[in-house]
Amino acid sequence: MTERFPDGFLWGTATAAHQVEGNNVNSDLWVLENLANTVFAEPSGDAIDHYHRYPDDIALLASLGLNSYRFSVEGARVEPEPGHFSQAALDHYRRMLETCHRHGLQPVVTYHHFTSPRWLISHGGWRSPDTAGRFADYCAKATCGLGDLMTAACTINEVNIPLMIGQWLKHDADNPGQNAFRQEAAQAFGMDKDEVAPFLFAISARERDIILAAHAQSAAAIKAERSDLPVGMTVALGDMQAVAGGEALRDRVRRELQDVFLEAARGDDFIGVQTYTRERYGPQGPLRPEDGVPVTQMGYEVWPEALEMTIRRAVEVTGLPVYVTENGIGTEDDTQRLDYYQRALSGVRRCLSDGIDVRGYFAWSAFDNYEWMRGYGPKFGIIEVDRNTQTRTVKPSARWLGEVARANCLDM
Ligand code: BGC
């Protein structure tokens, strides 16, 4: 059976500046990656040089048949010193946006995707209440220079990821490697170990409230510049399932890590759903994937059906239209990737059939890229990149997704 998608549905891929641009030297993560005691597998370095190669990269994405591209503007480039906004950096992103339009790709722009300017961390980072206003000022400037060319804007990517990282770190708190890393990070930013707060370290409830205030203030700042631009946050949503006896724990964790954020999104124009897998809870805590079950390069279960469930949950809590701003799989096996997309998109189609307002789907990711702490190991791209030569090679999953996009329908 062939199922059509609504007219105007956005079909795209997503990237984040730090993961693809290269040499993001004014960012906090550049500092962290290059410490002697770093917990990052390797530094990002040149990445895939998207900063210079975006014209060819965007043309390639368009040639596949896609009609949209989600990328992030890098705050560390736009505001390299407090209050100094680089016109050259804004011009660069304006050229990227114009290139998207020239190729028929509607640009969806993220203002913060994990990285912050390094100076922001020395000024208290995501632990300082001033950060919400500073972030809103940067968003106002970026929207003033670029907003007329955007289709939709995401303020902060995965507002809830710091709290999720906090959960994982509970099991790692006494790890001497972590301690040495944090100590050295604090020195690099000229502060005490317990004060240093890059976005990904902002794991307390107080910091969560600063992140949510930053979202609210930046959304208002963006609207003040361009009132008709759809604005939302994106949320990392695993499908949280309970096995017998795990319901109470699952509900508690889901409330803390997901629902609080979804509720904060209620006044927005859309909710960005980002889903990779399911997480199962028993009475004692999270359960590992069962023996023999396929897992991705990230170690979690291959479970594309999670997307349908998280879309439904996001809509139940927020009542908002949905963009699937990220969905994908880290694997060397592109046949497995194609199967993952097929199954995930079947779930999106079922949501649409039930009248749920899903407006777009962005595969993570356009290219194999820098997977944060894991370095260049995991392969999420629909386009392979040889980082020695920076040669791009289109994978079969990219051709398949492009054909689905061009036809605006899916064989189910
Ligand atoms: C992030 C991406 C990341 C992807 C795959 C998401 O949490 O937004 O930056 O690369 O997951 O792990």
Short mmCIF file of C-alpha atoms and ligand atoms in Angstrom, two decimals:
data_model
loop_
_atom_site.label_atom_id
_atom_site.label_comp_id
_atom_site.label_asym_id
_atom_site.label_seq_id
_atom_site.Cartn_x
_atom_site.Cartn_y
_atom_site.Cartn_z
CA MET A 1 0.00 0.00 0.00
CA THR A 2 1.31 3.47 -0.91
CA GLU A 3 0.53 6.21 1.56
CA ARG A 4 0.78 9.89 0.68
CA PHE A 5 2.08 12.56 3.05
CA PRO A 6 0.38 15.96 3.38
CA ASP A 7 1.20 18.63 0.79
CA GLY A 8 3.99 20.86 2.03
CA PHE A 9 5.44 18.18 4.31
CA LEU A 10 9.10 18.97 5.01
CA TRP A 11 11.54 16.22 4.08
CA GLY A 12 15.03 16.94 5.28
CA THR A 13 18.15 15.96 7.09
CA ALA A 14 19.71 17.66 10.08
CA THR A 15 23.21 18.69 11.16
CA ALA A 16 24.67 20.73 14.01
CA ALA A 17 27.40 23.33 13.46
CA HIS A 18 30.01 21.88 15.80
CA GLN A 19 29.58 18.37 14.42
CA VAL A 20 30.24 19.33 10.80
CA GLU A 21 31.76 22.80 10.39
CA GLY A 22 35.27 22.24 11.78
CA ASN A 23 37.57 24.49 13.84
CA ASN A 24 34.89 25.89 16.09
CA VAL A 25 37.69 27.29 18.22
CA ASN A 26 35.72 29.85 20.23
CA SER A 27 33.31 27.25 21.57
CA ASP A 28 33.35 25.64 25.01
CA LEU A 29 33.48 22.14 23.58
CA TRP A 30 36.60 22.91 21.59
CA VAL A 31 38.25 23.68 24.94
CA LEU A 32 36.93 20.47 26.52
CA GLU A 33 37.90 18.22 23.61
CA ASN A 34 41.47 19.44 23.67
CA LEU A 35 42.22 19.02 27.40
CA ALA A 36 44.93 16.53 28.39
CA ASN A 37 42.38 14.63 30.52
CA THR A 38 39.51 14.94 28.07
CA VAL A 39 36.68 12.38 28.07
CA PHE A 40 36.17 13.02 24.34
CA ALA A 41 37.42 10.16 22.15
CA GLU A 42 39.11 12.68 19.85
CA PRO A 43 38.89 16.41 19.06
CA SER A 44 36.52 17.64 16.36
CA GLY A 45 39.35 19.30 14.37
CA ASP A 46 38.37 20.04 10.78
CA ALA A 47 35.17 17.98 11.17
CA ILE A 48 33.82 17.58 7.62
CA ASP A 49 34.68 21.17 6.72
CA HIS A 50 31.03 22.01 6.10
CA TYR A 51 31.90 25.62 6.97
CA HIS A 52 33.62 25.93 3.60
CA ARG A 53 31.97 23.11 1.67
CA TYR A 54 28.32 23.99 2.40
CA PRO A 55 27.58 25.11 -1.21
CA ASP A 56 28.33 21.64 -2.60
CA ASP A 57 26.84 19.91 0.44
CA ILE A 58 23.54 21.76 0.15
CA ALA A 59 23.41 21.16 -3.61
CA LEU A 60 23.98 17.45 -2.97
CA LEU A 61 21.15 17.26 -0.42
CA ALA A 62 18.80 19.00 -2.83
CA SER A 63 19.80 16.69 -5.69
CA LEU A 64 18.57 13.72 -3.65
CA GLY A 65 15.01 15.06 -3.75
CA LEU A 66 14.77 16.56 -0.25
CA ASN A 67 13.00 19.89 0.24
CA SER A 68 14.37 21.07 3.59
CA TYR A 69 17.58 21.27 5.64
CA ARG A 70 17.92 21.75 9.39
CA PHE A 71 21.23 23.18 10.55
CA SER A 72 22.46 25.26 13.46
CA VAL A 73 23.93 28.73 13.66
CA GLU A 74 26.99 28.69 15.92
CA GLY A 75 26.79 31.20 18.77
CA ALA A 76 30.53 30.99 19.35
CA ARG A 77 31.07 32.38 15.85
CA VAL A 78 28.24 34.92 15.89
CA GLU A 79 29.18 36.33 19.34
CA PRO A 80 32.85 35.46 19.90
CA GLU A 81 33.17 38.02 22.71
CA PRO A 82 30.34 39.21 24.97
CA GLY A 83 28.28 41.81 23.11
CA HIS A 84 30.48 41.67 19.99
CA PHE A 85 28.41 40.27 17.13
CA SER A 86 30.40 39.25 14.08
CA GLN A 87 28.84 40.59 10.89
CA ALA A 88 31.13 38.26 8.93
CA ALA A 89 29.70 35.23 10.74
CA LEU A 90 26.13 36.41 10.19
CA ASP A 91 26.94 36.98 6.51
CA HIS A 92 28.25 33.42 6.31
CA TYR A 93 24.98 31.99 7.65
CA ARG A 94 23.01 34.29 5.38
CA ARG A 95 24.87 32.82 2.41
CA MET A 96 24.01 29.33 3.68
CA LEU A 97 20.34 30.26 3.91
CA GLU A 98 20.37 31.81 0.43
CA THR A 99 22.04 28.66 -0.92
CA CYS A 100 19.24 26.55 0.59
CA HIS A 101 16.60 28.70 -1.09
CA ARG A 102 18.43 28.62 -4.42
CA HIS A 103 18.24 24.83 -4.31
CA GLY A 104 14.63 24.62 -3.12
CA LEU A 105 15.47 23.59 0.45
CA GLN A 106 13.45 25.25 3.21
CA PRO A 107 15.81 26.10 6.05
CA VAL A 108 14.99 25.17 9.64
CA VAL A 109 17.51 26.82 11.95
CA THR A 110 18.63 25.84 15.45
CA TYR A 111 20.14 28.62 17.58
CA HIS A 112 21.84 26.40 20.15
CA HIS A 113 22.98 22.85 19.52
CA PHE A 114 25.02 21.88 22.62
CA THR A 115 27.90 24.37 22.13
CA SER A 116 28.20 27.85 23.66
CA PRO A 117 30.83 30.57 23.28
CA ARG A 118 33.73 29.78 25.62
CA TRP A 119 33.40 33.22 27.29
CA LEU A 120 29.85 32.35 28.36
CA ILE A 121 31.17 29.51 30.52
CA SER A 122 33.65 31.80 32.28
CA HIS A 123 30.69 34.12 32.94
CA GLY A 124 28.85 31.35 34.81
CA GLY A 125 27.57 29.32 31.85
CA TRP A 126 24.22 27.54 32.18
CA ARG A 127 24.34 27.92 35.95
CA SER A 128 24.05 31.72 35.79
CA PRO A 129 20.56 33.27 35.58
CA ASP A 130 22.11 35.99 33.32
CA THR A 131 22.57 33.37 30.60
CA ALA A 132 18.88 33.37 29.69
CA GLY A 133 19.01 37.08 28.78
CA ARG A 134 22.39 36.78 27.06
CA PHE A 135 21.10 33.91 24.96
CA ALA A 136 17.96 35.88 24.06
CA ASP A 137 20.12 38.84 22.95
CA TYR A 138 22.12 36.57 20.66
CA CYS A 139 18.89 35.09 19.24
CA ALA A 140 17.52 38.58 18.59
CA LYS A 141 20.67 39.56 16.67
CA ALA A 142 20.71 36.33 14.68
CA THR A 143 17.02 36.69 13.81
CA CYS A 144 17.45 40.32 12.83
CA GLY A 145 20.20 39.31 10.36
CA LEU A 146 18.83 35.97 9.19
CA GLY A 147 15.22 35.48 10.25
CA ASP A 148 13.62 36.61 6.97
CA LEU A 149 15.14 33.55 5.26
CA MET A 150 14.05 30.92 7.82
CA THR A 151 11.09 28.54 7.56
CA ALA A 152 11.11 27.62 11.26
CA ALA A 153 13.37 28.21 14.25
CA CYS A 154 14.42 25.86 17.04
CA THR A 155 15.71 27.76 20.08
CA ILE A 156 17.59 25.06 21.99
CA ASN A 157 18.31 21.55 20.77
CA GLU A 158 17.28 18.89 23.29
CA VAL A 159 16.49 21.11 26.26
CA ASN A 160 16.36 17.98 28.42
CA ILE A 161 19.64 16.31 27.46
CA PRO A 162 21.62 17.76 30.40
CA LEU A 163 19.23 16.12 32.90
CA MET A 164 19.48 12.86 30.97
CA ILE A 165 23.27 13.08 31.12
CA GLY A 166 22.91 13.72 34.86
CA GLN A 167 21.12 10.36 35.19
CA TRP A 168 23.87 8.54 33.31
CA LEU A 169 26.58 10.28 35.37
CA LYS A 170 25.01 9.12 38.64
CA HIS A 171 26.56 5.77 37.80
CA ASP A 172 29.88 7.39 36.93
CA ALA A 173 30.27 9.96 39.71
CA ASP A 174 33.34 8.31 41.29
CA ASN A 175 35.11 7.71 38.00
CA PRO A 176 38.61 9.20 38.45
CA GLY A 177 38.72 10.04 34.73
CA GLN A 178 35.61 12.20 35.09
CA ASN A 179 37.09 13.96 38.11
CA ALA A 180 40.40 14.77 36.44
CA PHE A 181 38.52 16.01 33.37
CA ARG A 182 36.23 18.26 35.41
CA GLN A 183 39.15 19.62 37.40
CA GLU A 184 41.06 20.51 34.27
CA ALA A 185 37.93 21.94 32.61
CA ALA A 186 37.38 24.21 35.61
CA GLN A 187 40.96 25.46 35.39
CA ALA A 188 40.60 26.13 31.67
CA PHE A 189 37.57 28.35 32.32
CA GLY A 190 39.13 29.94 35.42
CA MET A 191 36.59 28.67 37.94
CA ASP A 192 35.99 26.10 40.68
CA LYS A 193 35.28 22.51 39.73
CA ASP A 194 31.68 22.70 40.93
CA GLU A 195 30.97 25.97 39.16
CA VAL A 196 31.87 25.09 35.58
CA ALA A 197 28.64 24.73 33.60
CA PRO A 198 28.75 24.13 29.85
CA PHE A 199 25.27 23.21 28.56
CA LEU A 200 25.93 19.47 28.69
CA PHE A 201 27.05 19.75 32.36
CA ALA A 202 23.92 21.70 33.40
CA ILE A 203 22.38 18.73 35.16
CA SER A 204 20.60 20.20 38.21
CA ALA A 205 16.98 21.38 38.56
CA ARG A 206 18.21 24.94 39.00
CA GLU A 207 20.07 24.74 35.69
CA ARG A 208 17.03 23.16 34.03
CA ASP A 209 15.05 26.25 35.01
CA ILE A 210 17.72 28.50 33.50
CA ILE A 211 17.58 26.52 30.26
CA LEU A 212 13.79 26.79 30.18
CA ALA A 213 13.98 30.52 30.92
CA ALA A 214 16.49 30.84 28.05
CA HIS A 215 14.02 29.07 25.78
CA ALA A 216 11.12 31.31 26.80
CA GLN A 217 13.09 34.55 26.54
CA SER A 218 14.72 33.62 23.25
CA ALA A 219 11.40 32.54 21.71
CA ALA A 220 9.98 35.95 22.64
CA ALA A 221 13.08 37.69 21.25
CA ILE A 222 12.80 35.81 17.95
CA LYS A 223 9.10 36.65 17.68
CA ALA A 224 9.84 40.31 18.40
CA GLU A 225 12.05 40.32 15.28
CA ARG A 226 9.77 38.19 13.10
CA SER A 227 6.36 37.53 14.55
CA ASP A 228 5.26 35.04 11.86
CA LEU A 229 8.27 32.71 12.20
CA PRO A 230 7.25 29.38 13.78
CA VAL A 231 9.38 28.87 16.92
CA GLY A 232 9.82 25.85 19.15
CA MET A 233 12.25 23.83 21.25
CA THR A 234 13.39 20.29 20.53
CA VAL A 235 13.22 17.51 23.11
CA ALA A 236 15.12 14.19 23.28
CA LEU A 237 12.34 11.65 23.60
CA GLY A 238 13.03 7.97 24.08
CA ASP A 239 9.95 5.76 24.15
CA MET A 240 9.91 4.96 27.88
CA GLN A 241 8.32 1.57 28.36
CA ALA A 242 7.57 -0.23 31.63
CA VAL A 243 7.94 -3.98 32.04
CA ALA A 244 5.87 -5.60 34.79
CA GLY A 245 6.31 -3.70 38.03
CA GLY A 246 8.29 -0.86 36.45
CA GLU A 247 5.36 1.48 35.85
CA ALA A 248 5.82 3.76 38.85
CA LEU A 249 9.52 4.24 38.24
CA ARG A 250 8.99 4.77 34.50
CA ASP A 251 6.31 7.37 35.20
CA ARG A 252 8.54 9.21 37.68
CA VAL A 253 11.53 9.29 35.34
CA ARG A 254 9.38 10.26 32.35
CA ARG A 255 7.85 13.10 34.30
CA GLU A 256 11.27 14.45 35.34
CA LEU A 257 13.12 13.95 32.04
CA GLN A 258 10.38 14.57 29.49
CA ASP A 259 7.00 15.84 30.66
CA VAL A 260 8.31 18.88 32.55
CA PHE A 261 9.91 20.07 29.31
CA LEU A 262 6.95 19.22 27.11
CA GLU A 263 4.68 21.18 29.45
CA ALA A 264 7.03 24.17 29.16
CA ALA A 265 6.62 24.03 25.37
CA ARG A 266 2.84 24.52 25.46
CA GLY A 267 2.85 28.15 24.33
CA ASP A 268 5.15 27.47 21.36
CA ASP A 269 4.27 27.05 17.68
CA PHE A 270 5.50 23.44 17.39
CA ILE A 271 7.34 20.75 19.29
CA GLY A 272 10.53 19.22 17.87
CA VAL A 273 10.56 15.47 18.52
CA GLN A 274 13.98 13.76 18.51
CA THR A 275 13.86 10.01 18.94
CA TYR A 276 16.37 7.21 18.53
CA THR A 277 15.27 4.23 20.62
CA ARG A 278 13.15 2.91 23.48
CA GLU A 279 14.13 2.67 27.13
CA ARG A 280 12.64 -0.09 29.25
CA TYR A 281 12.14 0.22 33.00
CA GLY A 282 11.79 -2.55 35.56
CA PRO A 283 11.02 -2.04 39.26
CA GLN A 284 14.74 -1.64 40.07
CA GLY A 285 15.68 0.72 37.25
CA PRO A 286 16.45 0.90 33.53
CA LEU A 287 16.95 -2.45 31.80
CA ARG A 288 19.69 -3.27 29.33
CA PRO A 289 18.65 -4.57 25.90
CA GLU A 290 17.89 -8.29 26.13
CA ASP A 291 20.56 -10.72 24.93
CA GLY A 292 20.54 -11.20 21.18
CA VAL A 293 18.53 -8.04 20.45
CA PRO A 294 20.18 -5.86 17.74
CA VAL A 295 21.88 -2.76 19.14
CA THR A 296 23.26 0.33 17.37
CA GLN A 297 26.85 1.58 17.48
CA MET A 298 25.73 3.66 20.47
CA GLY A 299 24.91 0.51 22.45
CA TYR A 300 21.14 1.02 22.62
CA GLU A 301 18.45 -1.06 21.01
CA VAL A 302 17.51 -0.76 17.33
CA TRP A 303 13.89 0.29 17.87
CA PRO A 304 12.50 2.60 15.17
CA GLU A 305 8.93 2.01 16.44
CA ALA A 306 9.84 4.39 19.27
CA LEU A 307 9.16 7.37 17.00
CA GLU A 308 5.43 6.74 16.60
CA MET A 309 5.06 6.46 20.38
CA THR A 310 7.01 9.63 21.17
CA ILE A 311 5.10 11.67 18.58
CA ARG A 312 1.85 10.54 20.18
CA ARG A 313 3.13 11.35 23.67
CA ALA A 314 4.49 14.77 22.66
CA VAL A 315 1.12 15.67 21.16
CA GLU A 316 -0.79 14.33 24.16
CA VAL A 317 1.21 16.56 26.54
CA THR A 318 1.69 19.69 24.39
CA GLY A 319 -1.22 19.68 21.93
CA LEU A 320 1.21 21.20 19.39
CA PRO A 321 2.02 20.43 15.75
CA VAL A 322 5.12 18.24 15.42
CA TYR A 323 8.31 18.39 13.46
CA VAL A 324 10.43 15.26 13.79
CA THR A 325 13.62 17.29 14.05
CA GLU A 326 15.88 14.21 14.44
CA ASN A 327 15.57 10.48 13.95
CA GLY A 328 18.20 8.00 12.85
CA ILE A 329 20.61 5.23 13.66
CA GLY A 330 24.36 4.91 14.21
CA THR A 331 25.40 1.94 12.09
CA GLU A 332 27.98 0.91 9.48
CA ASP A 333 25.24 -1.16 7.81
CA ASP A 334 23.29 1.07 5.45
CA THR A 335 20.71 -1.65 4.76
CA GLN A 336 19.92 -1.57 8.46
CA ARG A 337 19.63 2.24 8.26
CA LEU A 338 17.20 2.06 5.35
CA ASP A 339 15.08 -0.49 7.20
CA TYR A 340 15.14 1.76 10.28
CA TYR A 341 13.85 4.76 8.28
CA GLN A 342 11.19 2.65 6.58
CA ARG A 343 9.85 1.43 9.94
CA ALA A 344 10.09 4.83 11.63
CA LEU A 345 8.31 6.58 8.74
CA SER A 346 5.56 3.97 8.76
CA GLY A 347 4.95 5.11 12.33
CA VAL A 348 4.83 8.75 11.24
CA ARG A 349 2.32 7.81 8.55
CA ARG A 350 0.11 6.03 11.13
CA CYS A 351 0.16 9.19 13.26
CA LEU A 352 -0.93 11.25 10.24
CA SER A 353 -3.75 8.78 9.51
CA ASP A 354 -4.97 9.34 13.06
CA GLY A 355 -5.17 13.07 12.37
CA ILE A 356 -1.97 14.05 14.20
CA ASP A 357 -0.42 17.20 12.75
CA VAL A 358 3.11 16.12 11.80
CA ARG A 359 4.68 18.71 9.50
CA GLY A 360 8.13 17.40 8.71
CA TYR A 361 10.74 14.69 9.15
CA PHE A 362 14.48 15.33 9.44
CA ALA A 363 16.79 12.35 9.30
CA TRP A 364 19.81 12.48 11.58
CA SER A 365 22.11 12.97 9.90
CA ALA A 366 22.95 14.36 6.48
CA PHE A 367 26.59 13.27 6.84
CA ASP A 368 28.73 11.01 8.97
CA ASN A 369 30.00 13.52 11.52
CA TYR A 370 31.48 14.25 14.96
CA GLU A 371 29.43 12.29 17.47
CA TRP A 372 30.50 14.35 20.51
CA MET A 373 32.22 12.23 23.18
CA ARG A 374 32.34 9.27 20.76
CA GLY A 375 34.35 11.16 18.16
CA TYR A 376 34.06 10.06 14.54
CA GLY A 377 33.31 6.40 15.32
CA PRO A 378 29.50 6.15 15.05
CA LYS A 379 28.10 6.56 11.54
CA PHE A 380 24.74 8.35 11.51
CA GLY A 381 25.01 9.86 8.00
CA ILE A 382 23.05 9.10 4.86
CA ILE A 383 26.15 10.45 3.12
CA GLU A 384 29.57 9.02 3.91
CA VAL A 385 32.55 11.33 4.30
CA ASP A 386 36.19 10.35 3.87
CA ARG A 387 37.79 12.82 6.25
CA ASN A 388 41.24 12.47 4.67
CA THR A 389 40.04 13.77 1.34
CA GLN A 390 36.67 15.26 2.46
CA THR A 391 35.05 13.24 -0.34
CA ARG A 392 31.29 12.71 0.02
CA THR A 393 29.69 9.42 -1.09
CA VAL A 394 25.92 9.05 -1.21
CA LYS A 395 24.64 5.91 0.57
CA PRO A 396 21.62 3.90 -0.71
CA SER A 397 19.57 5.12 2.29
CA ALA A 398 20.03 8.70 1.04
CA ARG A 399 18.74 7.77 -2.42
CA TRP A 400 15.79 5.97 -0.88
CA LEU A 401 14.88 8.86 1.42
CA GLY A 402 15.19 11.30 -1.47
CA GLU A 403 12.81 9.22 -3.57
CA VAL A 404 10.28 9.06 -0.74
CA ALA A 405 10.58 12.84 -0.41
CA ARG A 406 10.19 13.47 -4.13
CA ALA A 407 7.11 11.23 -4.34
CA ASN A 408 5.82 12.52 -0.97
CA CYS A 409 4.62 9.01 -0.26
CA LEU A 410 5.77 5.81 1.35
CA ASP A 411 5.25 2.15 0.42
CA MET A 412 4.05 0.49 3.61
C1 BGC B 1 21.84 15.13 19.12
C2 BGC B 1 22.82 15.00 17.99
C3 BGC B 1 23.51 13.64 18.07
C4 BGC B 1 22.44 12.58 17.90
C5 BGC B 1 22.95 11.14 17.81
C6 BGC B 1 21.05 13.87 19.41
O1 BGC B 1 20.99 13.72 20.77
O2 BGC B 1 21.00 16.23 18.93
O3 BGC B 1 23.73 16.06 18.05
O4 BGC B 1 24.55 13.51 17.16
O5 BGC B 1 21.55 12.66 18.97
O6 BGC B 1 23.48 10.68 19.01
#
